[in-house]
Amino acid sequence: MRTKIVAGNWKMNLDVDASKQLAMDISVAIQNLETNNTRIIIAPTATNLYPVFHQPSMDSRVEIAAQNMHQAKNGAFTGEISAEMIHSVGITNVILGHSERRTYFNETDAALAEKVSTALQNNLDAIFCFGEVLEERQSNNHFKVVESQLQNALFHLNDSDWRNIVLAYEPVWAIGTGETASPEQAQEMHAFIRTVIAKKFGNTIAQNVSILYGGSVKPSNAKEIFSQPDVDGGLIGGAALNTADFVALIVAIQ
Ligand code: PGA
């Protein structure tokens, strides 16, 4: 059975106190919730990874992810953080290739291929994001675009690497826009992603990898999206900043 995942990407929001508070509020709210086979992940900004993770009495089911890292081991890269640094504060997940990183910080597939490898070498699980922009969907190129993003960034991996990879399909036109892919559009693309992975790495790996949907998931649409057979959870932006909404998404996936 594939692992379900509800992951909150807090982006560049919340100072240290607000981050600690939101993490604690989520912890308390899920206390009596059965979350079998569901991973719960939150991704605070880099400065808040350590204080959030090391709060006493956090629910141990709440995992922390970094939002980005550099591909190099270390060196003269002012302003960047390395996989080793993330791991050294106790964090074991990192989001890579978010569309905001690709768009505003020019992250390329080639750089992402390196980032994924560096993350895995440092015992971080990689939540790898990809997805088409609006023009690509409108010109019916979305399958081609997604296939090449996967090929360029992930096809160098070994079979065993897939144990530590989570895929997050995020159509860029649905991120932060209030616009959501329909459950049918999400399912269609997720099934396609599995066939792309199966062709290269075989059916077992394709069937075992969790594929999250991201793009304006909220309590009102989560149940329908999460109930699609190839959708294993969500990468959540806006709704992850509100305890009640985020917990409603965890409830919706059970
Ligand atoms: P959104 O963001 O839920 O606010 O659309 C999703 C994301 O950026 O991962």
PDB file of N, CA and C and ligand atoms in Angstrom, residues 9 11 98 100 170 174-177 214-217 235-239, ligand 1:
ATOM      1  N   ASN A   9       3.596  23.423   2.811  1.00  0.00           N
ATOM      2  CA  ASN A   9       4.721  24.254   2.415  1.00  0.00           C
ATOM      3  C   ASN A   9       4.424  25.672   2.890  1.00  0.00           C
ATOM      4  N   LYS A  11       6.284  28.244   2.792  1.00  0.00           N
ATOM      5  CA  LYS A  11       6.912  29.281   1.953  1.00  0.00           C
ATOM      6  C   LYS A  11       7.581  30.349   2.844  1.00  0.00           C
ATOM      7  N   HIS A  98      10.336  23.279  -6.485  1.00  0.00           N
ATOM      8  CA  HIS A  98       9.044  23.969  -6.454  1.00  0.00           C
ATOM      9  C   HIS A  98       8.995  24.996  -7.590  1.00  0.00           C
ATOM     10  N   GLU A 100       8.039  27.938  -7.725  1.00  0.00           N
ATOM     11  CA  GLU A 100       8.529  29.277  -7.374  1.00  0.00           C
ATOM     12  C   GLU A 100      10.058  29.319  -7.432  1.00  0.00           C
ATOM     13  N   GLU A 170       2.451  19.606  -9.508  1.00  0.00           N
ATOM     14  CA  GLU A 170       1.834  20.897  -9.195  1.00  0.00           C
ATOM     15  C   GLU A 170       1.681  21.704 -10.474  1.00  0.00           C
ATOM     16  N   ALA A 174      -2.298  26.386 -11.098  1.00  0.00           N
ATOM     17  CA  ALA A 174      -3.196  26.157  -9.955  1.00  0.00           C
ATOM     18  C   ALA A 174      -2.563  26.546  -8.626  1.00  0.00           C
ATOM     19  N   ILE A 175      -1.288  26.987  -8.647  1.00  0.00           N
ATOM     20  CA  ILE A 175      -0.605  27.288  -7.384  1.00  0.00           C
ATOM     21  C   ILE A 175      -0.914  28.701  -6.925  1.00  0.00           C
ATOM     22  N   GLY A 176      -1.536  28.793  -5.754  1.00  0.00           N
ATOM     23  CA  GLY A 176      -1.810  30.097  -5.158  1.00  0.00           C
ATOM     24  C   GLY A 176      -2.820  30.918  -5.938  1.00  0.00           C
ATOM     25  N   THR A 177      -3.520  30.308  -6.886  1.00  0.00           N
ATOM     26  CA  THR A 177      -4.445  31.058  -7.741  1.00  0.00           C
ATOM     27  C   THR A 177      -5.895  30.841  -7.344  1.00  0.00           C
ATOM     28  N   GLY A 214      -0.545  19.203  -5.938  1.00  0.00           N
ATOM     29  CA  GLY A 214      -0.452  20.518  -5.306  1.00  0.00           C
ATOM     30  C   GLY A 214      -1.057  21.584  -6.190  1.00  0.00           C
ATOM     31  N   GLY A 215      -1.723  22.525  -5.579  1.00  0.00           N
ATOM     32  CA  GLY A 215      -2.336  23.620  -6.326  1.00  0.00           C
ATOM     33  C   GLY A 215      -3.717  23.906  -5.784  1.00  0.00           C
ATOM     34  N   SER A 216      -3.765  24.841  -4.810  1.00  0.00           N
ATOM     35  CA  SER A 216      -5.050  25.287  -4.249  1.00  0.00           C
ATOM     36  C   SER A 216      -5.896  24.160  -3.654  1.00  0.00           C
ATOM     37  N   VAL A 217      -5.232  23.198  -3.017  1.00  0.00           N
ATOM     38  CA  VAL A 217      -5.999  22.194  -2.261  1.00  0.00           C
ATOM     39  C   VAL A 217      -6.504  22.861  -0.990  1.00  0.00           C
ATOM     40  N   LEU A 235       0.490  18.520  -1.594  1.00  0.00           N
ATOM     41  CA  LEU A 235       1.459  19.518  -1.133  1.00  0.00           C
ATOM     42  C   LEU A 235       0.674  20.828  -1.081  1.00  0.00           C
ATOM     43  N   ILE A 236       0.572  21.365   0.109  1.00  0.00           N
ATOM     44  CA  ILE A 236      -0.393  22.420   0.372  1.00  0.00           C
ATOM     45  C   ILE A 236       0.319  23.724   0.683  1.00  0.00           C
ATOM     46  N   GLY A 237      -0.076  24.814   0.064  1.00  0.00           N
ATOM     47  CA  GLY A 237       0.491  26.124   0.374  1.00  0.00           C
ATOM     48  C   GLY A 237      -0.415  26.885   1.325  1.00  0.00           C
ATOM     49  N   GLY A 238      -1.276  27.704   0.765  1.00  0.00           N
ATOM     50  CA  GLY A 238      -2.131  28.603   1.554  1.00  0.00           C
ATOM     51  C   GLY A 238      -2.852  27.931   2.711  1.00  0.00           C
ATOM     52  N   ALA A 239      -3.511  26.817   2.439  1.00  0.00           N
ATOM     53  CA  ALA A 239      -4.327  26.163   3.479  1.00  0.00           C
ATOM     54  C   ALA A 239      -3.472  25.531   4.579  1.00  0.00           C
TER      55      ALA A 239
HETATM   56  P1  PGA B   1      -1.270  26.575  -2.833  1.00  0.00           P
HETATM   57  O1  PGA B   1       0.295  26.237  -2.986  1.00  0.00           O
HETATM   58  O2  PGA B   1      -1.871  25.437  -2.062  1.00  0.00           O
HETATM   59  O3  PGA B   1      -1.297  27.868  -2.087  1.00  0.00           O
HETATM   60  O4  PGA B   1      -1.817  26.675  -4.214  1.00  0.00           O
HETATM   61  C1  PGA B   1       0.706  24.944  -3.320  1.00  0.00           C
HETATM   62  C2  PGA B   1       2.214  24.907  -3.388  1.00  0.00           C
HETATM   63  O5  PGA B   1       2.836  25.896  -3.752  1.00  0.00           O
HETATM   64  O6  PGA B   1       2.822  23.862  -3.055  1.00  0.00           O
END
